[in-house]
């Protein structure tokens, strides 16, 4: 009898402990996994939504439109130049009209810049991410980016010009050879800057065709040379760390200038502070034989203007 009770108690205790431990571990693991998955999913969704909203707000402004256009134009310009100087094995000068005579008496010759190859390369390389995104989701941002990329490319092609050189005795122009050349990149930038100033804001629900946000102009088609954007530009005058905007408070400005560095423009109408600063520098230096330089120390008082 004593042995029976001992065995019974031992078995009961063992089974009870085993079951309790098993249930406890199972419940703990289940709760832990559930909480972990819930937290991970919640954090992931929160981060994704936050990042998505931030990206949508910052990547859809008229500034972003200008960046897309100037980048696409830059690829066209760089690749076309590389073709003309022989740095790329897949392309060379544009020889399609070489040797043809014009009605004005000059001939096509020289090395015309092969802009067609540059346009093709830029479209293939720069457009690739947005082409994939548009095929997968047909979102308006991809359409917008593709349009702005094309504006940059067509600007380069539009500004291509005819350049000529005269050949003859004593500088005469008995024979004139002409070719097509790229514009200076600063001219491309200036043209796109003007497009930036008149950028068109879009309706946010377009999937296959871009539409103007203004209802009164919805039926007016968007021109091929017009930049487009979705979001309003942030206020660059005020400090906004969330958007990476430093603001203009404390910026040094030029009181007498009228350009971008002027106090009237840079300080956004808030006015400016003036501080008199003592500036020390070496001056009236003389060389003595041999061999040292002797200088005097000059002090000047400078007015430094900073935005309020």
Coordinates of C-alpha atoms in Angstrom, one line a residue:
X1 CA 0.0 0.0 0.0
X2 CA 2.7 2.6 0.8
X3 CA 4.3 1.8 -2.5
X4 CA 1.1 2.3 -4.4
X5 CA 0.4 5.7 -2.9
X6 CA 4.0 6.8 -3.5
X7 CA 3.8 5.8 -7.2
X8 CA 0.4 7.3 -7.6
X9 CA 1.5 10.6 -6.1
X10 CA 4.6 10.6 -8.1
X11 CA 2.8 10.0 -11.3
X12 CA 0.1 12.6 -10.6
X13 CA 2.7 15.2 -9.7
X14 CA 4.8 14.4 -12.7
X15 CA 1.8 14.5 -15.1
X16 CA 0.5 17.7 -13.4
X17 CA 3.8 19.4 -13.7
X18 CA 4.4 18.3 -17.2
X19 CA 0.9 19.4 -18.3
X20 CA 1.2 22.7 -16.5
X21 CA 4.7 23.4 -18.0
X22 CA 3.5 22.4 -21.4
X23 CA 0.4 24.5 -21.3
X24 CA 2.3 27.4 -19.8
X25 CA 5.0 27.2 -22.5
X26 CA 2.5 26.8 -25.2
X27 CA 0.5 29.8 -24.0
X28 CA 3.6 31.9 -23.5
X29 CA 4.9 31.1 -26.9
X30 CA 1.5 31.7 -28.5
X31 CA 1.1 35.0 -26.8
X32 CA 4.6 36.0 -27.5
X33 CA 4.3 35.2 -31.2
X34 CA 1.0 36.9 -31.4
X35 CA 2.2 40.0 -29.7
X36 CA 5.4 40.0 -31.7
X37 CA 3.6 39.6 -35.0
X38 CA 1.0 42.2 -34.0
X39 CA 3.7 44.7 -33.0
X40 CA 5.8 44.0 -36.1
X41 CA 2.8 44.3 -38.4
X42 CA 1.6 47.5 -36.7
X43 CA 5.1 49.0 -36.7
X44 CA 5.6 47.9 -40.3
X45 CA 2.3 49.4 -41.5
X46 CA 2.9 52.6 -39.5
X47 CA 6.4 53.0 -41.0
X48 CA 5.2 52.2 -44.5
X49 CA 2.3 54.6 -44.3
X50 CA 4.5 57.3 -42.8
X51 CA 7.2 56.8 -45.4
X52 CA 4.6 56.7 -48.2
X53 CA 2.9 59.9 -47.1
X54 CA 6.3 61.6 -46.7
X55 CA 7.5 60.5 -50.1
X56 CA 4.2 61.5 -51.8
X57 CA 4.4 65.0 -50.3
X58 CA 8.1 65.6 -51.0
X59 CA 8.4 63.9 -54.4
X60 CA 5.4 65.4 -56.2
X61 CA 6.1 69.2 -56.0
X62 CA 7.2 71.4 -58.8
X63 CA 10.8 71.2 -57.5
X64 CA 10.7 67.4 -58.0
X65 CA 9.3 68.0 -61.5
X66 CA 12.3 70.2 -62.3
X67 CA 14.7 67.6 -60.9
X68 CA 13.2 64.8 -63.0
X69 CA 13.4 67.0 -66.2
X70 CA 16.9 68.3 -65.6
X71 CA 18.2 64.8 -64.8
X72 CA 16.7 63.3 -67.9
X73 CA 18.1 66.2 -70.0
X74 CA 21.5 65.8 -68.4
X75 CA 21.7 62.1 -69.4
X76 CA 20.8 63.1 -73.0
X77 CA 23.4 65.8 -73.1
X78 CA 26.2 63.7 -71.5
X79 CA 25.6 60.6 -73.6
X80 CA 25.3 62.6 -76.9
X81 CA 28.6 64.4 -76.2
X82 CA 30.3 61.1 -75.4
X83 CA 29.1 59.8 -78.8
X84 CA 30.6 62.7 -80.7
X85 CA 34.0 62.5 -79.1
X86 CA 34.2 58.7 -79.5
X87 CA 34.0 57.7 -75.9
X88 CA 31.2 55.1 -76.5
X89 CA 31.6 52.1 -78.8
X90 CA 27.9 51.8 -79.5
X91 CA 27.5 55.2 -81.2
X92 CA 29.3 57.9 -83.1
X93 CA 28.5 61.1 -84.9
X94 CA 25.1 61.5 -86.7
X95 CA 26.0 60.9 -90.4
X96 CA 22.4 60.7 -91.7
X97 CA 22.7 64.0 -93.7
X98 CA 26.4 64.1 -94.2
X99 CA 27.4 65.5 -97.7
X100 CA 23.9 66.7 -98.5
X101 CA 23.8 70.2 -100.2
X102 CA 21.4 72.8 -99.0
X103 CA 19.6 75.3 -101.2
X104 CA 21.6 78.1 -99.7
X105 CA 24.8 76.6 -101.1
X106 CA 26.3 75.0 -97.9
X107 CA 26.8 71.3 -97.2
X108 CA 26.2 69.1 -94.3
X109 CA 29.5 68.0 -92.9
X110 CA 31.5 67.8 -89.7
X111 CA 30.3 65.7 -86.8
X112 CA 26.7 66.3 -86.0
X113 CA 25.8 65.4 -82.4
X114 CA 23.9 62.1 -82.4
X115 CA 21.0 63.3 -80.2
X116 CA 18.8 60.4 -81.2
X117 CA 21.0 57.9 -79.4
X118 CA 21.1 60.2 -76.3
X119 CA 17.3 60.4 -76.3
X120 CA 17.0 56.6 -76.6
X121 CA 19.5 55.9 -73.8
X122 CA 17.9 58.5 -71.5
X123 CA 14.4 57.1 -72.1
X124 CA 15.6 53.5 -71.5
X125 CA 17.6 54.3 -68.4
X126 CA 15.8 57.1 -66.6
X127 CA 12.2 56.0 -67.3
X128 CA 12.7 52.3 -66.2
X129 CA 11.6 52.6 -62.6
X130 CA 8.4 54.5 -63.4
X131 CA 7.6 52.3 -66.3
X132 CA 7.6 49.3 -64.0
X133 CA 5.6 51.1 -61.3
X134 CA 3.0 52.3 -63.8
X135 CA 2.6 48.8 -65.3
X136 CA 2.1 47.4 -61.8
X137 CA -0.2 50.0 -60.3
X138 CA -1.1 52.6 -62.9
X139 CA -0.5 55.4 -60.4
X140 CA -0.6 59.1 -61.3
X141 CA 2.9 59.8 -59.8
X142 CA 4.5 57.4 -62.4
X143 CA 2.7 59.1 -65.2
X144 CA 3.8 62.5 -63.8
X145 CA 7.4 61.4 -63.6
X146 CA 7.4 60.0 -67.1
X147 CA 5.9 63.2 -68.5
X148 CA 8.5 65.4 -66.8
X149 CA 11.3 63.1 -67.9
X150 CA 10.1 63.6 -71.5
X151 CA 10.0 67.3 -71.1
X152 CA 13.7 67.3 -70.2
X153 CA 14.5 65.2 -73.3
X154 CA 12.4 67.3 -75.7
X155 CA 14.0 70.5 -74.4
X156 CA 17.4 69.2 -75.5
X157 CA 16.2 68.3 -78.9
X158 CA 14.3 71.5 -79.3
X159 CA 17.4 73.6 -78.5
X160 CA 19.7 71.8 -81.0
X161 CA 21.1 74.3 -83.5
X162 CA 22.9 74.5 -86.8
X163 CA 26.6 75.4 -86.5
X164 CA 28.7 76.3 -89.5
X165 CA 32.3 76.9 -90.5
X166 CA 33.6 78.7 -93.5
X167 CA 36.4 77.5 -95.8
X168 CA 38.2 79.6 -98.3
X169 CA 41.2 81.7 -99.2
X170 CA 42.0 84.6 -96.8
X171 CA 39.0 83.8 -94.6
X172 CA 36.4 84.0 -97.4
X173 CA 33.4 81.8 -97.2
X174 CA 33.6 80.0 -100.6
X175 CA 32.5 76.8 -99.0
X176 CA 30.5 76.5 -95.8
X177 CA 30.2 73.3 -93.8
X178 CA 27.4 72.9 -91.2
X179 CA 26.4 70.4 -88.6
X180 CA 23.8 70.1 -85.8
X181 CA 25.2 70.8 -82.3
X182 CA 24.0 70.5 -78.7
X183 CA 23.0 73.6 -76.8
X184 CA 25.0 74.7 -73.8
X185 CA 23.6 73.0 -70.7
X186 CA 23.0 76.3 -69.0
X187 CA 20.5 77.1 -71.8
X188 CA 18.7 73.9 -71.1
X189 CA 18.6 74.7 -67.4
X190 CA 17.3 78.2 -68.1
X191 CA 14.5 76.8 -70.4
X192 CA 13.5 74.3 -67.8
X193 CA 13.6 76.9 -65.1
X194 CA 11.0 78.9 -67.0
X195 CA 8.9 75.7 -67.3
X196 CA 9.2 75.2 -63.5
X197 CA 7.8 78.7 -62.9
X198 CA 4.6 77.8 -64.9
X199 CA 4.4 74.1 -63.8
X200 CA 0.8 72.7 -64.0
X201 CA -0.8 71.2 -60.9
X202 CA -2.5 67.9 -61.6
X203 CA -5.7 66.2 -60.4
X204 CA -4.6 63.3 -58.1
X205 CA -6.8 60.5 -59.4
X206 CA -5.7 60.1 -63.0
X207 CA -4.6 56.6 -64.0
X208 CA -4.2 56.7 -67.8
X209 CA -4.2 60.4 -68.6
X210 CA -2.9 63.5 -66.8
X211 CA -5.5 66.1 -66.0
X212 CA -5.3 69.6 -64.7
X213 CA -6.5 70.2 -61.1
X214 CA -8.4 73.3 -62.0
X215 CA -11.9 72.2 -63.0
X216 CA -12.3 75.2 -65.4
X217 CA -9.3 74.0 -67.3
X218 CA -9.8 70.2 -67.2
X219 CA -10.4 69.9 -70.9
X220 CA -7.3 71.9 -71.8
X221 CA -4.6 69.3 -72.8
X222 CA -1.3 69.4 -71.1
X223 CA 1.4 70.6 -73.5
X224 CA 4.5 68.4 -74.2
X225 CA 6.8 71.1 -72.8
X226 CA 4.8 71.8 -69.6
X227 CA 6.1 70.5 -66.3
X228 CA 3.5 69.0 -64.0
X229 CA 3.2 68.4 -60.3
X230 CA 0.7 67.0 -57.7
X231 CA 1.5 68.7 -54.4
X232 CA 2.0 72.3 -53.3
X233 CA 5.6 73.3 -52.6
X234 CA 6.4 73.6 -48.9
X235 CA 7.3 77.0 -47.3
X236 CA 11.1 77.2 -47.7
X237 CA 11.2 80.3 -45.7
X238 CA 10.3 78.6 -42.4
X239 CA 12.4 75.9 -40.6
X240 CA 10.8 72.5 -41.0
X241 CA 13.0 69.6 -39.8
X242 CA 10.5 66.9 -40.8
X243 CA 10.9 67.9 -44.4
X244 CA 14.5 68.8 -44.2
X245 CA 13.9 72.5 -44.7
X246 CA 16.4 74.7 -42.9
X247 CA 14.6 78.0 -43.5
X248 CA 16.3 81.4 -44.1
X249 CA 16.6 82.7 -40.5
X250 CA 20.2 83.6 -39.9
X251 CA 21.2 83.5 -43.6
X252 CA 23.6 86.1 -44.7
X253 CA 22.1 88.4 -47.4
X254 CA 23.1 91.3 -49.6
X255 CA 21.2 94.5 -48.8
X256 CA 22.0 96.2 -52.1
X257 CA 21.6 93.2 -54.5
X258 CA 18.4 92.5 -56.5
X259 CA 19.0 88.8 -57.3
X260 CA 18.4 85.6 -55.3
X261 CA 20.9 86.7 -52.6
X262 CA 19.1 90.0 -51.9
X263 CA 17.8 90.6 -48.4
X264 CA 14.3 91.4 -49.7
X265 CA 14.0 88.0 -51.4
X266 CA 16.0 85.8 -49.1
X267 CA 14.5 87.0 -45.9
X268 CA 10.9 86.5 -47.2
X269 CA 9.8 89.9 -46.1
X270 CA 10.7 89.4 -42.4
X271 CA 13.5 92.0 -42.5
X272 CA 17.2 91.6 -41.5
X273 CA 19.6 92.4 -38.8
X274 CA 22.8 94.3 -39.3
X275 CA 26.0 93.6 -37.4
X276 CA 29.3 95.5 -37.6
X277 CA 32.2 93.1 -37.7
X278 CA 35.9 93.9 -37.4
X279 CA 37.8 92.1 -40.2
X280 CA 41.5 91.6 -39.9
X281 CA 43.7 90.6 -42.8
X282 CA 47.3 90.8 -44.1
X283 CA 47.9 93.7 -46.5
X284 CA 50.6 95.8 -48.3
X285 CA 52.9 92.8 -48.5
X286 CA 56.4 93.3 -49.8
X287 CA 59.1 90.9 -50.9
X288 CA 62.6 91.5 -49.5
X289 CA 65.9 90.1 -50.9
X290 CA 66.6 87.6 -49.7
X291 CA 64.2 86.0 -49.0
X292 CA 61.1 86.9 -47.0
X293 CA 57.8 88.6 -47.3
X294 CA 56.8 91.4 -44.9
X295 CA 53.1 92.4 -44.5
X296 CA 51.1 94.8 -42.5
X297 CA 47.9 94.0 -40.6
X298 CA 44.9 95.9 -41.8
X299 CA 41.6 96.1 -40.1
X300 CA 38.3 96.9 -41.8
X301 CA 34.8 97.3 -40.5
X302 CA 32.2 95.3 -42.4
X303 CA 28.4 95.4 -42.3
X304 CA 27.0 91.8 -42.1
X305 CA 23.3 91.5 -42.8
X306 CA 21.4 88.3 -41.6
X307 CA 17.7 87.5 -42.1
X308 CA 15.4 87.7 -39.1

